[in-house]
Short mmCIF file of C-alpha atoms in Angstrom, two decimals:
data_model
loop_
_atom_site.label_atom_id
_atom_site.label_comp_id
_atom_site.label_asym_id
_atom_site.label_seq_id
_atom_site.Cartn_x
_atom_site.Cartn_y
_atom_site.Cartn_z
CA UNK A 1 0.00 0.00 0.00
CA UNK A 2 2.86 2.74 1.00
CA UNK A 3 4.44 1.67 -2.04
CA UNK A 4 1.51 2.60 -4.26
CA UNK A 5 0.96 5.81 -2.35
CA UNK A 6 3.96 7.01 -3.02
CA UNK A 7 3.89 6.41 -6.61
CA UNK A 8 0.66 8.12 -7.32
CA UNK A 9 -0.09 10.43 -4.85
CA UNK A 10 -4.22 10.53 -3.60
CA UNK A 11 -4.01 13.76 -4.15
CA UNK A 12 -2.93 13.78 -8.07
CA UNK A 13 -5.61 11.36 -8.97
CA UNK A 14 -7.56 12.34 -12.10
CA UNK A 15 -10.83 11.68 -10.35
CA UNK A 16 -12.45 13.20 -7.62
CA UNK A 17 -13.73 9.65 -5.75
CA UNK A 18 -11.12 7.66 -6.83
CA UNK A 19 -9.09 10.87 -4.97
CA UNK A 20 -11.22 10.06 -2.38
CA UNK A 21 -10.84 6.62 -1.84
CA UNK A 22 -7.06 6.44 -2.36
CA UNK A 23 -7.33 9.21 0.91
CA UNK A 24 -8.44 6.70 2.92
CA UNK A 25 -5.47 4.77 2.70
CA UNK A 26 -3.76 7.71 4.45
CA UNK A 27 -5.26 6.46 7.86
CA UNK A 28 -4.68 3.01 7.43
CA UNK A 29 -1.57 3.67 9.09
CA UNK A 30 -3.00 4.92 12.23
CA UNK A 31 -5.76 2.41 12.48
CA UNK A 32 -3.31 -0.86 12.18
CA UNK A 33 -1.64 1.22 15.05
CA UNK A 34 -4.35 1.71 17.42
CA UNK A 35 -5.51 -2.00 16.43
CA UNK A 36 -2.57 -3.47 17.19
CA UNK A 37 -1.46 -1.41 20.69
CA UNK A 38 -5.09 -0.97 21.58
CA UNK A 39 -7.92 -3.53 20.42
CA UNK A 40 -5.49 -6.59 20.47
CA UNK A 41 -3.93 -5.78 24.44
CA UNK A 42 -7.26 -4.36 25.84
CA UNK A 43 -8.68 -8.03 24.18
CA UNK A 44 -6.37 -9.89 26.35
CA UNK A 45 -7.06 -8.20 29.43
CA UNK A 46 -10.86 -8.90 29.06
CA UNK A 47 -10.43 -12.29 28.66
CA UNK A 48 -8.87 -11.70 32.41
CA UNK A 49 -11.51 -10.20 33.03
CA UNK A 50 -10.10 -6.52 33.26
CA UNK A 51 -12.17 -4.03 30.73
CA UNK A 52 -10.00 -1.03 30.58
CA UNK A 53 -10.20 -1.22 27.01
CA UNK A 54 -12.32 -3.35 25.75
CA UNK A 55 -15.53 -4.17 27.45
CA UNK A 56 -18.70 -6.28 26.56
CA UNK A 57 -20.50 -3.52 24.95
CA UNK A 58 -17.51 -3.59 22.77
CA UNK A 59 -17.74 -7.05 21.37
CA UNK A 60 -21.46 -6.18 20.88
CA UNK A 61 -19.44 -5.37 17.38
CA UNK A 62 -18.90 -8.60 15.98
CA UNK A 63 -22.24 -8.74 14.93
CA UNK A 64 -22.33 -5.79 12.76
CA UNK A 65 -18.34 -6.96 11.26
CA UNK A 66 -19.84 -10.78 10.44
CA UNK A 67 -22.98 -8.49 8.49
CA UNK A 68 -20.32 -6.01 6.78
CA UNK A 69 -18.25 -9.50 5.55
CA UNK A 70 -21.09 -11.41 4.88
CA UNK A 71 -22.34 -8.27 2.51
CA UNK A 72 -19.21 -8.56 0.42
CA UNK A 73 -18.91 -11.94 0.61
CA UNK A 74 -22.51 -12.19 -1.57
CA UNK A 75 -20.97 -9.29 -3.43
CA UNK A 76 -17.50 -10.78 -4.70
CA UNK A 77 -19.76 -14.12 -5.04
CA UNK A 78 -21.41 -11.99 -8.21
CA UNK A 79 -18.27 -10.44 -9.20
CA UNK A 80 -16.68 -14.14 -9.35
CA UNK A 81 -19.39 -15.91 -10.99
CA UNK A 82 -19.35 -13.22 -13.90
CA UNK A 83 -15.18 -14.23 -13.88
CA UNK A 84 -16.39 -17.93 -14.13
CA UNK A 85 -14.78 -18.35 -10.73
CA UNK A 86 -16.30 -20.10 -7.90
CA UNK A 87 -15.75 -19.36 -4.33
CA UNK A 88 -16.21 -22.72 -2.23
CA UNK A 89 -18.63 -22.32 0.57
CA UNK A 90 -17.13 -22.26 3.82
CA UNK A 91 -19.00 -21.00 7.04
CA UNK A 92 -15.96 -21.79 9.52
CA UNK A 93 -13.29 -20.33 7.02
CA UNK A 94 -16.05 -17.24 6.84
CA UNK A 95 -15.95 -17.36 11.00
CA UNK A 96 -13.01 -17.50 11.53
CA UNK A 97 -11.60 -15.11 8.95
CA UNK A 98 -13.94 -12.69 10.36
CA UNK A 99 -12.66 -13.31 13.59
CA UNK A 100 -8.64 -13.50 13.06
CA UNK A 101 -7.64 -12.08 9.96
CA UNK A 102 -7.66 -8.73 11.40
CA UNK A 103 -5.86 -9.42 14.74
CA UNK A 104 -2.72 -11.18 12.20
CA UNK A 105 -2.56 -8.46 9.34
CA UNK A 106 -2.53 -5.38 11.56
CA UNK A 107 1.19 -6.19 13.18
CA UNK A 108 2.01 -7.45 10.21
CA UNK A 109 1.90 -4.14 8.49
CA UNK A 110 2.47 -2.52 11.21
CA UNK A 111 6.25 -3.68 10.51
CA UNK A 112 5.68 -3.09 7.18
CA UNK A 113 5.34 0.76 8.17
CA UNK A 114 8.10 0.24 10.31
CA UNK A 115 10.55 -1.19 7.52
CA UNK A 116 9.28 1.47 4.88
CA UNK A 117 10.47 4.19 7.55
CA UNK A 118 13.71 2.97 8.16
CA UNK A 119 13.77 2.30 4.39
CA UNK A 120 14.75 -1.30 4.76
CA UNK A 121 14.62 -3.69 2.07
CA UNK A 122 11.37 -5.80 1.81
CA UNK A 123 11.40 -9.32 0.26
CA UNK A 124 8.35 -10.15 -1.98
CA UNK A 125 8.23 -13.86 -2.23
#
């Protein structure tokens, strides 16, 4: 993503909602952040029972993020079929991707960020 940022800048796109949606990108940044220093510790501690952070009005959530994935799940299903591709149906895949997906790819970019400010060499296998 930082990569492709800084090759076309949001700002120098052509078109005023593409403009807009390459903005958004801007605060992924800050959102893996708090994620990953915030959500993921504060989920810990209520599993301890301690809601500092995150409390059971919280998780009330979950809900509304297994609608939001289900939603473009039926979405890319159309966008597939008109590919001729088939997605397999998998309800415990679709759980726990919900679920997880999040709490692995937010440190991971997070040291993404981190190598792209210390300009570090990535490896793209």
């Amino acid at each position: 993503m930082v990569e492709g940022l800084k090759a076309v800048k949001p700002w120098q796109q052509p078109i005023r909602y593409i403009r807009f949606l390459t903005s958004i990108n801007l605060f992924m940044p800050f959102l893996d952040t708090a994620y990953t220093f915030a959500w993921i510790p504060g989920l810990v501690l209520a599993m301890f029972g301690i809601f500092w952070i995150i409390g059971p009005m919280t998780l009330l959530v979950l809900p509304l993020a297994m609608l939001q994935n289900y939603i473009l799940f039926v979405y890319q299903r159309r966008v597939f079929k008109d590919l001729n591709l088939r997605i397999r149906s998998n309800r415990f895949g679709f759980v726990v991707f919900v679920l997880f997906y999040q709490l692995v790819m937010s440190p991971i970019s997070i040291i993404g960020y981190v190598q792209e400010v210390f300009a570090k060499e990535r490896v793209w296998k």
